[in-house]
Each structure stands twice: as structure tokens, then as C-alpha cells.
Coordinates of N, CA, C and O in Angstrom, one line a residue:
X1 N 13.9 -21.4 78.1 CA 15.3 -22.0 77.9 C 15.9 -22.2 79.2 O 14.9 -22.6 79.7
X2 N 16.7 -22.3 80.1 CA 17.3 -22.4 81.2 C 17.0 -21.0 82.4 O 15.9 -20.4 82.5
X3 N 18.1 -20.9 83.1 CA 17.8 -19.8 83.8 C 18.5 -18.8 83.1 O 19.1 -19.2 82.1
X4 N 18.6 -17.5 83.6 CA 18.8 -16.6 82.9 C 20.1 -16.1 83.6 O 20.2 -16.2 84.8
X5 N 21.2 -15.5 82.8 CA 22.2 -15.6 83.6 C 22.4 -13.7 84.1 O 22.3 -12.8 83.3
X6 N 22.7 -13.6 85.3 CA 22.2 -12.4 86.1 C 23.7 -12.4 87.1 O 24.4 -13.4 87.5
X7 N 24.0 -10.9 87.3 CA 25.0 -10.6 88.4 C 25.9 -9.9 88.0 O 26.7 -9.3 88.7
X8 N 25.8 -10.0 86.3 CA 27.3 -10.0 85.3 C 27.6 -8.5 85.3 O 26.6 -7.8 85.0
X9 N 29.1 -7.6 85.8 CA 29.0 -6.5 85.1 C 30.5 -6.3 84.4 O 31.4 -7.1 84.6
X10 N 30.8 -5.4 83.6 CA 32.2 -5.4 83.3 C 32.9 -3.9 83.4 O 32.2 -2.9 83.5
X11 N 34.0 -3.8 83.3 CA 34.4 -2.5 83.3 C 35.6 -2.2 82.3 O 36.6 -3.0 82.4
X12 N 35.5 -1.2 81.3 CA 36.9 -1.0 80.2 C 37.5 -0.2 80.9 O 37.0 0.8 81.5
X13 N 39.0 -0.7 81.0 CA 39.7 0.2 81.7 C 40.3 1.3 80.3 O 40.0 1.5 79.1
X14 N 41.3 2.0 81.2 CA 42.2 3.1 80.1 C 42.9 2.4 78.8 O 42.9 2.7 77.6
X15 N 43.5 1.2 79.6 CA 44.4 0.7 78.9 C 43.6 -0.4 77.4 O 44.1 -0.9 76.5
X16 N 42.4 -0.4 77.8 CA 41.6 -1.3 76.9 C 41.3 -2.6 77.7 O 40.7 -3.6 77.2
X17 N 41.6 -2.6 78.4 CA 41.5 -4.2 79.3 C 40.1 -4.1 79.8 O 39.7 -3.0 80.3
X18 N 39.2 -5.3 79.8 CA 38.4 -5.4 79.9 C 37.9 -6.6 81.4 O 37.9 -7.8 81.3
X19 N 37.5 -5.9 82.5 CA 37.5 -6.7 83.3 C 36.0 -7.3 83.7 O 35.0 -6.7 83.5
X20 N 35.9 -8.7 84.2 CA 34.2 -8.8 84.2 C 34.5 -9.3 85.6 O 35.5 -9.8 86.0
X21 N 33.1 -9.1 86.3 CA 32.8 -9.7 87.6 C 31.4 -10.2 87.4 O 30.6 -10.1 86.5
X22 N 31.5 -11.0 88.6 CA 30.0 -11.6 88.9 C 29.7 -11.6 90.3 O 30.2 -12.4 91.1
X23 N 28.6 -10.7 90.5 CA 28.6 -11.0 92.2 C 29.5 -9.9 92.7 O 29.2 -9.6 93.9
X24 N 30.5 -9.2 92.3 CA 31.5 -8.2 92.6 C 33.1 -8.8 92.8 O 34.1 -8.1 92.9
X25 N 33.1 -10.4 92.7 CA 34.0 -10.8 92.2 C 34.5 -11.3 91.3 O 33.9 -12.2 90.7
X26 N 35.9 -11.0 90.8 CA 36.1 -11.5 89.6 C 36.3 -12.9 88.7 O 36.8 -14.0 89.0
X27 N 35.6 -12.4 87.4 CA 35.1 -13.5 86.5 C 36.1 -13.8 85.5 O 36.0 -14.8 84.9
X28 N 37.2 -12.8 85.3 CA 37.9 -12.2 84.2 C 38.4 -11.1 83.8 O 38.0 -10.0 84.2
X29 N 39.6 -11.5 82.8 CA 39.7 -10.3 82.0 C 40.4 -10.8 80.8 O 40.9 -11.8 80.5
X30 N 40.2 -9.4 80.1 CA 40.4 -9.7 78.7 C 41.6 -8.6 78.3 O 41.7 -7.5 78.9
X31 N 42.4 -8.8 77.4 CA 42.8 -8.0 76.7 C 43.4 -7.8 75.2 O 43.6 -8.8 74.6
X32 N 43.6 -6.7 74.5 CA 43.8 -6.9 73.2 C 42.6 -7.4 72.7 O 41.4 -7.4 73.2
X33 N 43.1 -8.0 71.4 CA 41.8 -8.6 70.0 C 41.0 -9.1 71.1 O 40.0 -8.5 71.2
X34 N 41.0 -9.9 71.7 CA 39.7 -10.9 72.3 C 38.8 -9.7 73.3 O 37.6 -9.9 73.5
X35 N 39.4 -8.4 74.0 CA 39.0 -7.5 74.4 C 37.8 -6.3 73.6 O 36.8 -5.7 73.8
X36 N 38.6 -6.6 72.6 CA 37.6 -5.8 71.4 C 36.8 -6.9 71.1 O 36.0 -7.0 72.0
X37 N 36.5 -7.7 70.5 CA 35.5 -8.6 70.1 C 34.8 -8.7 71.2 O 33.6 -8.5 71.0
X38 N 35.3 -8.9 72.7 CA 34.3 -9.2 73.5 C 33.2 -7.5 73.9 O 32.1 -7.5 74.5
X39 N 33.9 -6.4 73.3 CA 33.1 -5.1 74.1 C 32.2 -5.0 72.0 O 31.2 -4.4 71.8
X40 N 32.8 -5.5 71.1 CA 31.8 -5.7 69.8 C 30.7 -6.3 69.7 O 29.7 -6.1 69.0
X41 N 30.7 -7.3 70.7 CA 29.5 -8.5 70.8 C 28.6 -8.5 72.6 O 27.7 -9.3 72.9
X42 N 29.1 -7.6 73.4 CA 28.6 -7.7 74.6 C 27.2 -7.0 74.6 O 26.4 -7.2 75.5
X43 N 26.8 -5.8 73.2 CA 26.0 -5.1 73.0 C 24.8 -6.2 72.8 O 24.0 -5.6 72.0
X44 N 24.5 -6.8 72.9 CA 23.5 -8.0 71.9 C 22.7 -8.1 73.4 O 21.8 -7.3 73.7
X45 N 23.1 -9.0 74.1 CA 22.8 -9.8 75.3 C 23.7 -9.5 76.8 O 24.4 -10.4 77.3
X46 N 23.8 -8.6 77.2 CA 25.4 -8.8 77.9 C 25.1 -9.5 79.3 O 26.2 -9.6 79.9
X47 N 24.5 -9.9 79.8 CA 24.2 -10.8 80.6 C 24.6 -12.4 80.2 O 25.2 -13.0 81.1
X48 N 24.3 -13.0 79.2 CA 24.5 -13.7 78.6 C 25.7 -14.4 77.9 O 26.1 -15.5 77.7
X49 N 26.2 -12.7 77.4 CA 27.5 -12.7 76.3 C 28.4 -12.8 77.8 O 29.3 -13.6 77.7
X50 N 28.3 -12.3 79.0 CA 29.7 -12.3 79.7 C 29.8 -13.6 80.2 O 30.8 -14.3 80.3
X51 N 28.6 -14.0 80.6 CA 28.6 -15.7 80.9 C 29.2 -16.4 80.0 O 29.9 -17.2 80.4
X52 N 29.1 -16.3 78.7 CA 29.9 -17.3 77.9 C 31.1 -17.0 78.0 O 31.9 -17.9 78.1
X53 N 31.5 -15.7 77.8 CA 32.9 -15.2 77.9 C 34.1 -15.7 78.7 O 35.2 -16.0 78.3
X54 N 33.0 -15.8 80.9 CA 33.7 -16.3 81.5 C 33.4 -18.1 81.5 O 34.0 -18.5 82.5
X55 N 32.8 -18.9 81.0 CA 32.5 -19.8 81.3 C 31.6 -19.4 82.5 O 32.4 -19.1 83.4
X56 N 30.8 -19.3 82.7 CA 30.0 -19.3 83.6 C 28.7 -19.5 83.0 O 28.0 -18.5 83.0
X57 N 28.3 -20.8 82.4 CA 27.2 -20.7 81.8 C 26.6 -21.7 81.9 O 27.4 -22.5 81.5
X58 N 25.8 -22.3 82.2 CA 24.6 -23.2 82.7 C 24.7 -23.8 81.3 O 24.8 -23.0 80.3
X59 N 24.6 -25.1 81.1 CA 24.6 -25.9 79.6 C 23.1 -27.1 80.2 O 23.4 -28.2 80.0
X60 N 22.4 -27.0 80.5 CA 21.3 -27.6 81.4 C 21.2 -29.0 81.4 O 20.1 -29.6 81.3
X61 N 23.3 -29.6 81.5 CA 23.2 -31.3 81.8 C 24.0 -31.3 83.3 O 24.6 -32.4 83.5
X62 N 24.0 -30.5 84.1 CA 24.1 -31.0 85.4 C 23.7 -32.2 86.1 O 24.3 -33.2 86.5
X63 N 22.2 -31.6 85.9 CA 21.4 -33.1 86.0 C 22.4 -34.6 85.8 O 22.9 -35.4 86.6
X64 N 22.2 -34.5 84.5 CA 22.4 -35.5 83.5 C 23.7 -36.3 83.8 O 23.8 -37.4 83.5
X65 N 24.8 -35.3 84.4 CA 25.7 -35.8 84.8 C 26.1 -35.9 86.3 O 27.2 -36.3 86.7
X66 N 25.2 -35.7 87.0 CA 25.1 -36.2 88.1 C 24.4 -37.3 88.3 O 24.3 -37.6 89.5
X67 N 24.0 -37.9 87.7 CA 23.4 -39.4 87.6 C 24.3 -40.3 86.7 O 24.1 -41.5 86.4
X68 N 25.7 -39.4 86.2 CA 26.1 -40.8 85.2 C 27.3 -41.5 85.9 O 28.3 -40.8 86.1
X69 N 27.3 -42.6 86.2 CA 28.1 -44.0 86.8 C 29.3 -43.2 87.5 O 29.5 -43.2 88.7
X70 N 30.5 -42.2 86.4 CA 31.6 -41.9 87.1 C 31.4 -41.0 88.4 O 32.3 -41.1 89.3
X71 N 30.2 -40.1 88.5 CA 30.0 -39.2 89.3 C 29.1 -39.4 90.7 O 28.8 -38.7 91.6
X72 N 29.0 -40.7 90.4 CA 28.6 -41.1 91.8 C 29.4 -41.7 92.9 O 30.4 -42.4 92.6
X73 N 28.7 -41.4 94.2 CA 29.7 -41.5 94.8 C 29.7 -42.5 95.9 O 30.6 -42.7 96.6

């Protein structure tokens, strides 16, 4: 499937806030409902799940749009 997405880690704080990094800098945070959903569903894949979380996710048309008319330069 593409590359695999790698670097991701998160940390729950006290207050429930959920912070994610990539690389050791920050990707995000979360809090409240979208904080719970995101530590309900990070168990699956969490490499993966935090990449979608932060937008940081390879959709594999880079390519595709680096060859189309507006993006050239």
C-alpha cells in the first residue's frame, strides 16, 4: 500500500488533552469528545490512526499532482 507512516508518538495528559508529535515536534492536540475517540481508536494502528488524526498522511497523488497544469512552474 504506500509507505508506512512512522515517528508518531502521543502523550495523555492529566487534564485529558491529548498531545501528538512527530519527529518530537508537535503534530497536535486534542481535547474533550474528539480526545476520547481519538485514544478509543488509536489502539487499532496507532502509527497510522495519528497520521490521519494530524493530517499527516501520504494519499499517494503527490505524483499526480505535481504533473497537473496548475502546479507547474
Amino acid at each position: 500500500m504506500g509507505r508506512q507512516a512512522e515517528g508518531f508518538q502521543y502523550v495523555e495528559r492529566a487534564d485529558g488533552t491529548v498531545v501528538i508529535t512527530h519527529h518530537g515536534r508537535p503534530a497536535g492536540t486534542l481535547r474533550g469528545a474528539r480526545a476520547a475517540e481519538f485514544l478509543a481508536e488509536v489502539a487499532d494502528d496507532p502509527q497510522l490512526v495519528m497520521a490521519r488524526w494530524t493530517g499527516n498522511y501520504r494519499r499517494g497523488n503527490e505524483r499526480q499532482a505535481r504533473r497537473h497544469p496548475r502546479n507547474r512552474g
